[in-house]
PDB file of C-alpha atoms and ligand atoms in Angstrom:
ATOM      1  CA  UNK A   1       0.136  -0.069   0.249  1.00  0.00           C
ATOM      2  CA  UNK A   2       1.236   3.485  -0.873  1.00  0.00           C
ATOM      3  CA  UNK A   3      -0.988   6.697   0.807  1.00  0.00           C
ATOM      4  CA  UNK A   4      -0.062  10.479  -0.060  1.00  0.00           C
ATOM      5  CA  UNK A   5      -1.886  13.086   2.274  1.00  0.00           C
ATOM      6  CA  UNK A   6      -3.384  16.579   1.235  1.00  0.00           C
ATOM      7  CA  UNK A   7      -5.175  19.442   2.567  1.00  0.00           C
ATOM      8  CA  UNK A   8      -7.876  20.485   0.470  1.00  0.00           C
ATOM      9  CA  UNK A   9      -7.656  23.860  -1.944  1.00  0.00           C
ATOM     10  CA  UNK A  10      -9.347  25.477  -4.427  1.00  0.00           C
ATOM     11  CA  UNK A  11     -12.013  23.627  -5.570  1.00  0.00           C
ATOM     12  CA  UNK A  12     -13.164  24.349  -8.564  1.00  0.00           C
ATOM     13  CA  UNK A  13     -16.907  24.114 -10.555  1.00  0.00           C
ATOM     14  CA  UNK A  14     -16.231  23.661 -14.658  1.00  0.00           C
ATOM     15  CA  UNK A  15     -19.283  22.519 -17.263  1.00  0.00           C
ATOM     16  CA  UNK A  16     -17.700  21.344 -20.215  1.00  0.00           C
ATOM     17  CA  UNK A  17     -18.376  23.144 -23.485  1.00  0.00           C
ATOM     18  CA  UNK A  18     -21.488  20.904 -25.337  1.00  0.00           C
ATOM     19  CA  UNK A  19     -19.774  18.801 -27.913  1.00  0.00           C
ATOM     20  CA  UNK A  20     -16.266  18.814 -26.448  1.00  0.00           C
ATOM     21  CA  UNK A  21     -14.164  15.106 -26.024  1.00  0.00           C
ATOM     22  CA  UNK A  22     -15.171  15.096 -22.461  1.00  0.00           C
ATOM     23  CA  UNK A  23     -11.421  13.213 -21.273  1.00  0.00           C
ATOM     24  CA  UNK A  24      -9.434  16.113 -23.246  1.00  0.00           C
ATOM     25  CA  UNK A  25     -11.466  19.086 -21.581  1.00  0.00           C
ATOM     26  CA  UNK A  26     -10.373  17.788 -18.572  1.00  0.00           C
ATOM     27  CA  UNK A  27      -6.783  17.436 -19.029  1.00  0.00           C
ATOM     28  CA  UNK A  28      -6.790  20.956 -20.963  1.00  0.00           C
ATOM     29  CA  UNK A  29      -8.596  22.558 -18.019  1.00  0.00           C
ATOM     30  CA  UNK A  30      -6.211  20.745 -15.308  1.00  0.00           C
ATOM     31  CA  UNK A  31      -3.123  22.102 -17.841  1.00  0.00           C
ATOM     32  CA  UNK A  32      -3.931  25.491 -17.970  1.00  0.00           C
ATOM     33  CA  UNK A  33      -4.812  26.248 -14.373  1.00  0.00           C
ATOM     34  CA  UNK A  34      -1.118  23.746 -13.642  1.00  0.00           C
ATOM     35  CA  UNK A  35      -3.982  21.360 -11.806  1.00  0.00           C
ATOM     36  CA  UNK A  36      -1.142  18.325 -10.334  1.00  0.00           C
ATOM     37  CA  UNK A  37      -2.840  16.563  -8.131  1.00  0.00           C
ATOM     38  CA  UNK A  38      -6.534  16.260  -7.532  1.00  0.00           C
ATOM     39  CA  UNK A  39      -9.986  14.204  -7.295  1.00  0.00           C
ATOM     40  CA  UNK A  40     -12.885  15.232  -9.582  1.00  0.00           C
ATOM     41  CA  UNK A  41     -16.165  13.158 -10.005  1.00  0.00           C
ATOM     42  CA  UNK A  42     -18.548  14.731 -12.639  1.00  0.00           C
ATOM     43  CA  UNK A  43     -22.080  13.421 -14.178  1.00  0.00           C
ATOM     44  CA  UNK A  44     -24.656  14.911 -17.304  1.00  0.00           C
ATOM     45  CA  UNK A  45     -25.111  13.500 -19.998  1.00  0.00           C
ATOM     46  CA  UNK A  46     -23.328  12.822 -23.275  1.00  0.00           C
ATOM     47  CA  UNK A  47     -24.048  11.736 -27.067  1.00  0.00           C
ATOM     48  CA  UNK A  48     -21.615   9.320 -27.413  1.00  0.00           C
ATOM     49  CA  UNK A  49     -19.149   6.964 -25.101  1.00  0.00           C
ATOM     50  CA  UNK A  50     -15.889   6.116 -25.798  1.00  0.00           C
ATOM     51  CA  UNK A  51     -14.680   3.426 -22.378  1.00  0.00           C
ATOM     52  CA  UNK A  52     -12.148   0.958 -21.731  1.00  0.00           C
ATOM     53  CA  UNK A  53     -11.771  -2.281 -20.351  1.00  0.00           C
ATOM     54  CA  UNK A  54      -8.634  -3.462 -19.008  1.00  0.00           C
ATOM     55  CA  UNK A  55      -7.486  -7.137 -20.310  1.00  0.00           C
ATOM     56  CA  UNK A  56      -5.796  -8.358 -16.695  1.00  0.00           C
ATOM     57  CA  UNK A  57      -4.767 -11.544 -17.716  1.00  0.00           C
ATOM     58  CA  UNK A  58      -3.360  -9.892 -21.220  1.00  0.00           C
ATOM     59  CA  UNK A  59      -1.883  -6.521 -19.632  1.00  0.00           C
ATOM     60  CA  UNK A  60      -3.958  -4.314 -22.894  1.00  0.00           C
ATOM     61  CA  UNK A  61      -7.026  -2.114 -23.299  1.00  0.00           C
ATOM     62  CA  UNK A  62      -9.859  -2.997 -24.476  1.00  0.00           C
ATOM     63  CA  UNK A  63     -11.665   0.138 -26.361  1.00  0.00           C
ATOM     64  CA  UNK A  64     -15.269  -0.393 -27.060  1.00  0.00           C
ATOM     65  CA  UNK A  65     -17.759   3.095 -28.713  1.00  0.00           C
ATOM     66  CA  UNK A  66     -21.192   3.390 -27.207  1.00  0.00           C
ATOM     67  CA  UNK A  67     -22.758   5.295 -29.600  1.00  0.00           C
ATOM     68  CA  UNK A  68     -25.605   6.484 -28.242  1.00  0.00           C
ATOM     69  CA  UNK A  69     -27.792   9.477 -25.821  1.00  0.00           C
ATOM     70  CA  UNK A  70     -26.599   8.108 -22.247  1.00  0.00           C
ATOM     71  CA  UNK A  71     -26.842   9.850 -18.570  1.00  0.00           C
ATOM     72  CA  UNK A  72     -23.643  10.299 -17.179  1.00  0.00           C
ATOM     73  CA  UNK A  73     -24.332   8.471 -13.981  1.00  0.00           C
ATOM     74  CA  UNK A  74     -21.295   8.795 -11.978  1.00  0.00           C
ATOM     75  CA  UNK A  75     -17.984   9.950 -12.884  1.00  0.00           C
ATOM     76  CA  UNK A  76     -14.903   9.277 -10.329  1.00  0.00           C
ATOM     77  CA  UNK A  77     -11.528   9.813 -11.501  1.00  0.00           C
ATOM     78  CA  UNK A  78      -8.241  12.020 -10.314  1.00  0.00           C
ATOM     79  CA  UNK A  79      -5.746  14.413 -12.031  1.00  0.00           C
ATOM     80  CA  UNK A  80      -2.208  12.820 -11.350  1.00  0.00           C
ATOM     81  CA  UNK A  81       1.229  13.575 -12.752  1.00  0.00           C
ATOM     82  CA  UNK A  82       2.865  10.939 -16.077  1.00  0.00           C
ATOM     83  CA  UNK A  83       6.112  11.567 -17.535  1.00  0.00           C
ATOM     84  CA  UNK A  84       5.487  15.840 -15.212  1.00  0.00           C
ATOM     85  CA  UNK A  85       2.045  16.230 -16.841  1.00  0.00           C
ATOM     86  CA  UNK A  86      -1.004  16.844 -15.369  1.00  0.00           C
ATOM     87  CA  UNK A  87      -2.862  13.358 -16.539  1.00  0.00           C
ATOM     88  CA  UNK A  88      -6.785  13.086 -15.938  1.00  0.00           C
ATOM     89  CA  UNK A  89      -7.520   8.870 -14.497  1.00  0.00           C
ATOM     90  CA  UNK A  90     -11.054   8.869 -15.264  1.00  0.00           C
ATOM     91  CA  UNK A  91     -13.912   5.944 -14.357  1.00  0.00           C
ATOM     92  CA  UNK A  92     -17.728   6.675 -15.147  1.00  0.00           C
ATOM     93  CA  UNK A  93     -21.108   4.864 -14.661  1.00  0.00           C
ATOM     94  CA  UNK A  94     -24.067   5.414 -18.123  1.00  0.00           C
ATOM     95  CA  UNK A  95     -27.782   4.733 -18.081  1.00  0.00           C
ATOM     96  CA  UNK A  96     -29.459   4.457 -21.104  1.00  0.00           C
ATOM     97  CA  UNK A  97     -33.527   5.567 -22.136  1.00  0.00           C
ATOM     98  CA  UNK A  98     -34.288   2.281 -20.056  1.00  0.00           C
ATOM     99  CA  UNK A  99     -31.855   2.743 -16.930  1.00  0.00           C
ATOM    100  CA  UNK A 100     -30.223  -0.468 -18.134  1.00  0.00           C
ATOM    101  CA  UNK A 101     -26.516   1.334 -15.992  1.00  0.00           C
ATOM    102  CA  UNK A 102     -22.686  -0.111 -17.815  1.00  0.00           C
ATOM    103  CA  UNK A 103     -19.028   2.119 -17.206  1.00  0.00           C
ATOM    104  CA  UNK A 104     -15.281   1.118 -17.569  1.00  0.00           C
ATOM    105  CA  UNK A 105     -12.667   3.692 -17.966  1.00  0.00           C
ATOM    106  CA  UNK A 106     -12.934   6.750 -19.668  1.00  0.00           C
ATOM    107  CA  UNK A 107     -11.158   7.051 -23.367  1.00  0.00           C
ATOM    108  CA  UNK A 108     -10.337   9.736 -25.926  1.00  0.00           C
ATOM    109  CA  UNK A 109     -13.866  10.017 -27.887  1.00  0.00           C
ATOM    110  CA  UNK A 110     -16.977  11.010 -25.189  1.00  0.00           C
ATOM    111  CA  UNK A 111     -18.794  13.860 -27.152  1.00  0.00           C
ATOM    112  CA  UNK A 112     -20.244  16.450 -24.540  1.00  0.00           C
ATOM    113  CA  UNK A 113     -23.875  16.895 -24.792  1.00  0.00           C
ATOM    114  CA  UNK A 114     -24.291  18.581 -21.193  1.00  0.00           C
ATOM    115  CA  UNK A 115     -21.974  17.637 -18.435  1.00  0.00           C
ATOM    116  CA  UNK A 116     -20.618  19.241 -14.507  1.00  0.00           C
ATOM    117  CA  UNK A 117     -17.198  18.428 -13.487  1.00  0.00           C
ATOM    118  CA  UNK A 118     -15.962  19.443  -9.322  1.00  0.00           C
ATOM    119  CA  UNK A 119     -12.248  19.243  -9.239  1.00  0.00           C
ATOM    120  CA  UNK A 120     -11.199  19.146  -5.633  1.00  0.00           C
ATOM    121  CA  UNK A 121      -7.640  20.827  -6.313  1.00  0.00           C
ATOM    122  CA  UNK A 122      -4.620  19.647  -3.975  1.00  0.00           C
ATOM    123  CA  UNK A 123      -1.680  21.436  -2.340  1.00  0.00           C
ATOM    124  CA  UNK A 124       0.917  18.934  -2.182  1.00  0.00           C
ATOM    125  CA  UNK A 125       3.745  16.396  -3.250  1.00  0.00           C
ATOM    126  CA  UNK A 126       2.562  15.266  -5.881  1.00  0.00           C
ATOM    127  CA  UNK A 127       1.843  11.168  -6.978  1.00  0.00           C
ATOM    128  CA  UNK A 128       3.871  10.305  -9.848  1.00  0.00           C
ATOM    129  CA  UNK A 129       2.556   7.575 -12.279  1.00  0.00           C
ATOM    130  CA  UNK A 130       5.607   5.027 -13.306  1.00  0.00           C
ATOM    131  CA  UNK A 131       5.193   1.834 -14.524  1.00  0.00           C
ATOM    132  CA  UNK A 132       4.357  -1.226 -12.447  1.00  0.00           C
ATOM    133  CA  UNK A 133       5.484  -3.943 -14.083  1.00  0.00           C
ATOM    134  CA  UNK A 134       3.108  -6.312 -12.042  1.00  0.00           C
ATOM    135  CA  UNK A 135      -0.003  -5.201 -13.612  1.00  0.00           C
ATOM    136  CA  UNK A 136       1.109  -3.296 -16.599  1.00  0.00           C
ATOM    137  CA  UNK A 137      -0.118   0.333 -15.637  1.00  0.00           C
ATOM    138  CA  UNK A 138       1.416   3.132 -14.508  1.00  0.00           C
ATOM    139  CA  UNK A 139      -0.022   3.722 -11.048  1.00  0.00           C
ATOM    140  CA  UNK A 140       1.058   6.308  -8.498  1.00  0.00           C
ATOM    141  CA  UNK A 141       5.038   4.970  -7.089  1.00  0.00           C
ATOM    142  CA  UNK A 142       5.380   2.104 -10.135  1.00  0.00           C
ATOM    143  CA  UNK A 143       6.278  -1.204  -8.255  1.00  0.00           C
ATOM    144  CA  UNK A 144       5.079  -1.522  -4.608  1.00  0.00           C
ATOM    145  CA  UNK A 145       6.765  -4.515  -2.537  1.00  0.00           C
TER     146      UNK A 145
HETATM  147 ZN1   ZN B  29      -9.161   3.565 -15.413  1.00  0.00          ZN
END
């Protein structure tokens, strides 16, 4: 286990642009505002979802697109550093017109219909993502004991 402690600082309430790429616009906001560590949540609706599922055996992402109008029931994530730049890691649960839910790791290509994001910026030394050999993922602090 590895833990990082912070005191919260600025809370940003951000409305994304209609038609924007959800992943890219949150990332751009973080870069423009030099947000190096944050916890985020978001909700709203998308007109198309682009998600990923991590195949733990093969250690590769399986990408899929849902070309439908969907509610974001819950979006959660964090911003930390990867290669010196703010990096967004987010997952979301989506629901269709019948209320059926599914979700995954947010990928580029998700199109915003209307989305509200809460960014809890954190003040302190940000976690840095490094390759974790066991999982094949870039995780905070890389390999653990
Ligand atoms: Zn993920």
